[in-house]
PDB file of C-alpha atoms and ligand atoms in Angstrom:
ATOM      1  CA  MET X 166     -14.003  11.193  -2.525  1.00  0.00           C
ATOM      2  CA  ILE X 167     -11.678   9.606  -5.064  1.00  0.00           C
ATOM      3  CA  GLU X 168      -8.240   9.157  -3.558  1.00  0.00           C
ATOM      4  CA  ARG X 169      -4.951   7.572  -4.429  1.00  0.00           C
ATOM      5  CA  THR X 170      -2.786   5.520  -2.101  1.00  0.00           C
ATOM      6  CA  LEU X 171       0.632   3.899  -2.193  1.00  0.00           C
ATOM      7  CA  ILE X 172       0.694   0.162  -1.601  1.00  0.00           C
ATOM      8  CA  ILE X 173       3.856  -1.923  -1.417  1.00  0.00           C
ATOM      9  CA  LEU X 174       3.806  -5.707  -1.501  1.00  0.00           C
ATOM     10  CA  LYS X 175       6.850  -6.227   0.686  1.00  0.00           C
ATOM     11  CA  PRO X 176       9.699  -8.711   0.035  1.00  0.00           C
ATOM     12  CA  ASP X 177       7.988 -11.484   2.046  1.00  0.00           C
ATOM     13  CA  ALA X 178       4.867 -11.186  -0.140  1.00  0.00           C
ATOM     14  CA  VAL X 179       6.984 -11.635  -3.269  1.00  0.00           C
ATOM     15  CA  GLN X 180       9.096 -14.489  -1.842  1.00  0.00           C
ATOM     16  CA  ARG X 181       6.072 -16.351  -0.481  1.00  0.00           C
ATOM     17  CA  GLY X 182       4.249 -16.183  -3.805  1.00  0.00           C
ATOM     18  CA  LEU X 183       1.400 -14.155  -2.358  1.00  0.00           C
ATOM     19  CA  MET X 184       1.417 -11.253  -4.818  1.00  0.00           C
ATOM     20  CA  GLY X 185      -1.556 -12.525  -6.793  1.00  0.00           C
ATOM     21  CA  ARG X 186      -3.712 -13.290  -3.769  1.00  0.00           C
ATOM     22  CA  ILE X 187      -2.969  -9.937  -2.154  1.00  0.00           C
ATOM     23  CA  LEU X 188      -3.571  -8.006  -5.368  1.00  0.00           C
ATOM     24  CA  THR X 189      -6.876  -9.809  -5.756  1.00  0.00           C
ATOM     25  CA  ARG X 190      -8.074  -8.370  -2.439  1.00  0.00           C
ATOM     26  CA  PHE X 191      -7.544  -4.831  -3.735  1.00  0.00           C
ATOM     27  CA  GLU X 192      -9.045  -5.585  -7.139  1.00  0.00           C
ATOM     28  CA  GLU X 193     -12.091  -7.251  -5.612  1.00  0.00           C
ATOM     29  CA  LYS X 194     -12.620  -4.175  -3.451  1.00  0.00           C
ATOM     30  CA  GLY X 195     -12.986  -2.177  -6.653  1.00  0.00           C
ATOM     31  CA  LEU X 196      -9.745  -0.244  -6.438  1.00  0.00           C
ATOM     32  CA  LYS X 197      -7.976   0.570  -9.696  1.00  0.00           C
ATOM     33  CA  VAL X 198      -4.237   0.126 -10.281  1.00  0.00           C
ATOM     34  CA  VAL X 199      -2.913   3.360 -11.770  1.00  0.00           C
ATOM     35  CA  ALA X 200       0.807   2.557 -11.556  1.00  0.00           C
ATOM     36  CA  THR X 201       3.037  -0.355 -10.657  1.00  0.00           C
ATOM     37  CA  LYS X 202       6.667  -1.452 -10.661  1.00  0.00           C
ATOM     38  CA  LEU X 203       8.644  -4.462  -9.447  1.00  0.00           C
ATOM     39  CA  GLN X 204      11.828  -3.205  -7.903  1.00  0.00           C
ATOM     40  CA  VAL X 205      14.600  -3.910  -5.413  1.00  0.00           C
ATOM     41  CA  LEU X 206      14.355  -0.696  -3.452  1.00  0.00           C
ATOM     42  CA  PRO X 207      17.526   1.328  -2.936  1.00  0.00           C
ATOM     43  CA  ARG X 208      18.305   1.751   0.770  1.00  0.00           C
ATOM     44  CA  ALA X 209      18.133   5.559   0.502  1.00  0.00           C
ATOM     45  CA  LEU X 210      14.595   5.384  -0.894  1.00  0.00           C
ATOM     46  CA  VAL X 211      13.427   3.090   1.909  1.00  0.00           C
ATOM     47  CA  GLU X 212      15.025   5.399   4.477  1.00  0.00           C
ATOM     48  CA  LYS X 213      13.156   8.344   3.012  1.00  0.00           C
ATOM     49  CA  HIS X 214       9.877   6.455   2.794  1.00  0.00           C
ATOM     50  CA  TYR X 215      10.085   5.399   6.455  1.00  0.00           C
ATOM     51  CA  GLU X 216      11.579   8.679   7.662  1.00  0.00           C
ATOM     52  CA  PRO X 217       8.688   9.253  10.110  1.00  0.00           C
ATOM     53  CA  HIS X 218       9.879   6.117  11.961  1.00  0.00           C
ATOM     54  CA  LYS X 219      13.543   7.135  12.110  1.00  0.00           C
ATOM     55  CA  GLY X 220      14.917   6.702  15.646  1.00  0.00           C
ATOM     56  CA  LYS X 221      12.447   3.974  16.624  1.00  0.00           C
ATOM     57  CA  PRO X 222      13.995   0.661  17.757  1.00  0.00           C
ATOM     58  CA  PHE X 223      12.567  -1.289  14.818  1.00  0.00           C
ATOM     59  CA  TYR X 224      13.761   1.194  12.165  1.00  0.00           C
ATOM     60  CA  PRO X 225      17.138  -0.417  11.233  1.00  0.00           C
ATOM     61  CA  GLY X 226      15.533  -3.873  10.961  1.00  0.00           C
ATOM     62  CA  LEU X 227      12.704  -2.424   8.901  1.00  0.00           C
ATOM     63  CA  VAL X 228      15.110  -0.868   6.400  1.00  0.00           C
ATOM     64  CA  ASP X 229      17.035  -4.178   6.122  1.00  0.00           C
ATOM     65  CA  TYR X 230      13.834  -6.140   5.576  1.00  0.00           C
ATOM     66  CA  MET X 231      12.523  -3.754   2.918  1.00  0.00           C
ATOM     67  CA  THR X 232      15.764  -3.894   0.911  1.00  0.00           C
ATOM     68  CA  LYS X 233      16.202  -7.693   1.079  1.00  0.00           C
ATOM     69  CA  GLY X 234      14.476  -8.483  -2.204  1.00  0.00           C
ATOM     70  CA  PRO X 235      12.100  -7.242  -4.866  1.00  0.00           C
ATOM     71  CA  VAL X 236       8.890  -5.506  -3.861  1.00  0.00           C
ATOM     72  CA  LEU X 237       5.828  -4.692  -5.948  1.00  0.00           C
ATOM     73  CA  VAL X 238       5.032  -1.001  -5.630  1.00  0.00           C
ATOM     74  CA  LEU X 239       1.537   0.073  -6.639  1.00  0.00           C
ATOM     75  CA  CYS X 240      -0.594   3.154  -6.710  1.00  0.00           C
ATOM     76  CA  PHE X 241      -4.310   2.432  -6.324  1.00  0.00           C
ATOM     77  CA  GLU X 242      -7.185   4.809  -6.938  1.00  0.00           C
ATOM     78  CA  GLY X 243     -10.780   4.614  -5.773  1.00  0.00           C
ATOM     79  CA  PRO X 244     -13.433   5.913  -3.408  1.00  0.00           C
ATOM     80  CA  PHE X 245     -12.014   6.365   0.099  1.00  0.00           C
ATOM     81  CA  CYS X 246      -9.036   4.384  -1.136  1.00  0.00           C
ATOM     82  CA  ILE X 247      -6.696   5.168   1.764  1.00  0.00           C
ATOM     83  CA  GLU X 248      -9.004   4.015   4.536  1.00  0.00           C
ATOM     84  CA  ALA X 249     -10.365   1.130   2.470  1.00  0.00           C
ATOM     85  CA  SER X 250      -6.833  -0.161   1.872  1.00  0.00           C
ATOM     86  CA  ARG X 251      -5.834   0.116   5.520  1.00  0.00           C
ATOM     87  CA  LYS X 252      -8.901  -1.943   6.443  1.00  0.00           C
ATOM     88  CA  LEU X 253      -8.030  -4.574   3.844  1.00  0.00           C
ATOM     89  CA  MET X 254      -4.486  -4.786   5.274  1.00  0.00           C
ATOM     90  CA  GLY X 255      -5.485  -5.144   8.920  1.00  0.00           C
ATOM     91  CA  ALA X 256      -3.557  -4.177  12.045  1.00  0.00           C
ATOM     92  CA  THR X 257       0.209  -3.718  11.834  1.00  0.00           C
ATOM     93  CA  PHE X 258       1.185  -6.855  13.757  1.00  0.00           C
ATOM     94  CA  GLY X 259       0.122 -10.000  11.957  1.00  0.00           C
ATOM     95  CA  TYR X 260      -0.795 -11.864  15.135  1.00  0.00           C
ATOM     96  CA  LYS X 261      -3.167  -9.050  16.123  1.00  0.00           C
ATOM     97  CA  ALA X 262      -4.704  -8.487  12.689  1.00  0.00           C
ATOM     98  CA  GLU X 263      -8.263  -9.725  12.254  1.00  0.00           C
ATOM     99  CA  PRO X 264      -8.857 -12.832  10.154  1.00  0.00           C
ATOM    100  CA  GLY X 265     -10.255 -11.741   6.818  1.00  0.00           C
ATOM    101  CA  THR X 266      -7.617  -9.051   6.447  1.00  0.00           C
ATOM    102  CA  ILE X 267      -4.456  -9.583   4.407  1.00  0.00           C
ATOM    103  CA  ARG X 268      -2.175  -9.543   7.432  1.00  0.00           C
ATOM    104  CA  GLY X 269      -4.682 -11.441   9.550  1.00  0.00           C
ATOM    105  CA  ASP X 270      -4.953 -14.236   7.005  1.00  0.00           C
ATOM    106  CA  PHE X 271      -1.359 -14.607   5.856  1.00  0.00           C
ATOM    107  CA  THR X 272       1.070 -13.685   8.648  1.00  0.00           C
ATOM    108  CA  ALA X 273       1.547 -13.877  12.413  1.00  0.00           C
ATOM    109  CA  SER X 274       4.772 -11.837  12.382  1.00  0.00           C
ATOM    110  CA  LYS X 275       5.110  -8.438  14.019  1.00  0.00           C
ATOM    111  CA  GLY X 276       7.206  -6.641  11.439  1.00  0.00           C
ATOM    112  CA  MET X 277       7.204  -8.983   8.469  1.00  0.00           C
ATOM    113  CA  ASN X 278       3.669  -8.084   7.561  1.00  0.00           C
ATOM    114  CA  LEU X 279       3.489  -8.388   3.773  1.00  0.00           C
ATOM    115  CA  VAL X 280       2.072  -5.032   2.811  1.00  0.00           C
ATOM    116  CA  HIS X 281       2.481  -1.279   3.192  1.00  0.00           C
ATOM    117  CA  GLY X 282      -0.327   1.237   2.735  1.00  0.00           C
ATOM    118  CA  SER X 283      -0.340   5.011   3.167  1.00  0.00           C
ATOM    119  CA  ASP X 284      -2.057   6.077   6.388  1.00  0.00           C
ATOM    120  CA  SER X 285      -3.381   9.556   5.469  1.00  0.00           C
ATOM    121  CA  PRO X 286      -3.905  11.819   2.449  1.00  0.00           C
ATOM    122  CA  GLU X 287      -0.688  13.678   3.340  1.00  0.00           C
ATOM    123  CA  SER X 288       1.438  10.534   3.512  1.00  0.00           C
ATOM    124  CA  ALA X 289      -0.210   9.169   0.367  1.00  0.00           C
ATOM    125  CA  ARG X 290       0.808  12.307  -1.536  1.00  0.00           C
ATOM    126  CA  ARG X 291       4.343  12.227  -0.170  1.00  0.00           C
ATOM    127  CA  GLU X 292       4.821   8.504  -0.796  1.00  0.00           C
ATOM    128  CA  ILE X 293       3.323   8.411  -4.291  1.00  0.00           C
ATOM    129  CA  GLU X 294       5.668  11.230  -5.282  1.00  0.00           C
ATOM    130  CA  LEU X 295       8.640   9.322  -3.868  1.00  0.00           C
ATOM    131  CA  PHE X 296       7.992   6.219  -5.934  1.00  0.00           C
ATOM    132  CA  PHE X 297       6.372   7.424  -9.166  1.00  0.00           C
ATOM    133  CA  LYS X 298       6.889  10.180 -11.700  1.00  0.00           C
ATOM    134  CA  PRO X 299       3.636  12.006 -12.577  1.00  0.00           C
ATOM    135  CA  GLU X 300       3.632  10.517 -16.091  1.00  0.00           C
ATOM    136  CA  GLU X 301       3.767   6.985 -14.622  1.00  0.00           C
ATOM    137  CA  LEU X 302       0.340   7.474 -13.001  1.00  0.00           C
ATOM    138  CA  LEU X 303      -2.241   6.499 -15.614  1.00  0.00           C
ATOM    139  CA  ASN X 304      -5.608   8.124 -16.121  1.00  0.00           C
ATOM    140  CA  TYR X 305      -8.153   5.641 -17.419  1.00  0.00           C
ATOM    141  CA  GLU X 306     -11.668   4.429 -16.686  1.00  0.00           C
ATOM    142  CA  LEU X 307     -12.529   0.892 -15.655  1.00  0.00           C
ATOM    143  CA  GLN X 308     -15.537  -0.415 -17.603  1.00  0.00           C
ATOM    144  CA  ASN X 309     -17.373  -1.307 -14.402  1.00  0.00           C
ATOM    145  CA  SER X 310     -16.672   1.968 -12.565  1.00  0.00           C
ATOM    146  CA  PRO X 311     -20.309   3.204 -12.798  1.00  0.00           C
ATOM    147  CA  TRP X 312     -21.193   0.193 -10.633  1.00  0.00           C
ATOM    148  CA  MET X 313     -18.481   0.781  -8.059  1.00  0.00           C
ATOM    149  CA  CYS X 314     -18.595   4.496  -7.408  1.00  0.00           C
ATOM    150  CA  SER X 315     -21.637   6.776  -7.074  1.00  0.00           C
ATOM    151  CA  ASP X 316     -21.926  10.557  -7.375  1.00  0.00           C
ATOM    152  CA  GLU X 317     -22.172  10.655  -3.596  1.00  0.00           C
ATOM    153  CA  ASP X 318     -18.869   8.774  -3.304  1.00  0.00           C
ATOM    154  CA  ARG X 319     -17.211  11.269  -5.629  1.00  0.00           C
ATOM    155  CA  LYS X 320     -18.495  14.321  -3.738  1.00  0.00           C
ATOM    156  CA  ALA X 321     -18.162  13.106  -0.154  1.00  0.00           C
ATOM    157  CA  THR X 322     -15.243  14.405   1.841  1.00  0.00           C
ATOM    158  CA  SER X 323     -15.045  11.523   4.305  1.00  0.00           C
TER     159      SER X 323
HETATM  160  P1  IDP V 420       1.794   0.183   9.292  1.00  0.00           P
HETATM  161  O1  IDP V 420       2.621  -0.517   8.235  1.00  0.00           O
HETATM  162  O2  IDP V 420       0.650  -0.660   9.757  1.00  0.00           O
HETATM  163  O3  IDP V 420       1.384   1.575   8.896  1.00  0.00           O
HETATM  164  P2  IDP V 420       3.762   1.457  11.019  1.00  0.00           P
HETATM  165  O4  IDP V 420       3.553   1.721  12.472  1.00  0.00           O
HETATM  166  O5  IDP V 420       3.713   2.621  10.090  1.00  0.00           O
HETATM  167  O6  IDP V 420       2.735   0.320  10.587  1.00  0.00           O
HETATM  168  O7  IDP V 420       5.179   0.740  10.874  1.00  0.00           O
HETATM  169  C1  IDP V 420       5.795   0.595   9.625  1.00  0.00           C
HETATM  170  C2  IDP V 420       6.320  -0.815   9.499  1.00  0.00           C
HETATM  171  O8  IDP V 420       7.369  -0.997  10.446  1.00  0.00           O
HETATM  172  C3  IDP V 420       5.322  -1.913   9.833  1.00  0.00           C
HETATM  173  O9  IDP V 420       4.489  -2.238   8.746  1.00  0.00           O
HETATM  174  C4  IDP V 420       6.236  -3.052  10.204  1.00  0.00           C
HETATM  175  O10 IDP V 420       6.772  -3.701   9.058  1.00  0.00           O
HETATM  176  C5  IDP V 420       7.364  -2.323  10.922  1.00  0.00           C
HETATM  177  N1  IDP V 420       7.160  -2.298  12.385  1.00  0.00           N
HETATM  178  C6  IDP V 420       6.364  -1.456  13.092  1.00  0.00           C
HETATM  179  N2  IDP V 420       6.439  -1.694  14.426  1.00  0.00           N
HETATM  180  C7  IDP V 420       7.310  -2.720  14.555  1.00  0.00           C
HETATM  181  C8  IDP V 420       7.816  -3.457  15.697  1.00  0.00           C
HETATM  182  O11 IDP V 420       7.472  -3.189  16.844  1.00  0.00           O
HETATM  183  N3  IDP V 420       8.690  -4.450  15.433  1.00  0.00           N
HETATM  184  C9  IDP V 420       9.112  -4.767  14.163  1.00  0.00           C
HETATM  185  N4  IDP V 420       8.664  -4.110  13.083  1.00  0.00           N
HETATM  186  C10 IDP V 420       7.780  -3.101  13.267  1.00  0.00           C
HETATM  187 MG1   MG V 421       2.561   3.278   8.513  1.00  0.00          MG
END
């Protein structure tokens, strides 16, 4: 199944100069960037994006953190892209995330965890629509795609 997911390299990833290393993880996995923008996110957009967490104790701090500086917003596409990306990211809290994952390798913080990734097809759809206009999502083939995605991958549902 070819899916799309929304990934955000959070302000700490930009400030710590980790954008390249984090992006490499996704590229090496064989996921294709179909849209990207570097942006200081308006508060209202962050509030909408994290609406499912509204009311939780960490919500105000999360909104502050996400608006503190530029972020790199990306849409990736690939086989089982949503689950694959979540695995690359690791567990939410850096100190609990497995070594080898992005969070596990680069942070021990609870909330300041470098990267966002959609957690389901429904949230991916909602989030991609929040951050990108349809015409900003590019349709193109990577030269090596026949070696990264089989017919079975395309047809499978999970
Ligand atoms: P996820 O990013 O792994 O999907 P969520 O539970 O969706 O994790 O939480 C969204 C974001 O909110 C986290 O990535 C993290 O930045 C922040 N967050 C979640 N729980 C806490 C907490 O207990 N303390 C501080 N920040 C938190
Ligand atoms: Mg989440």
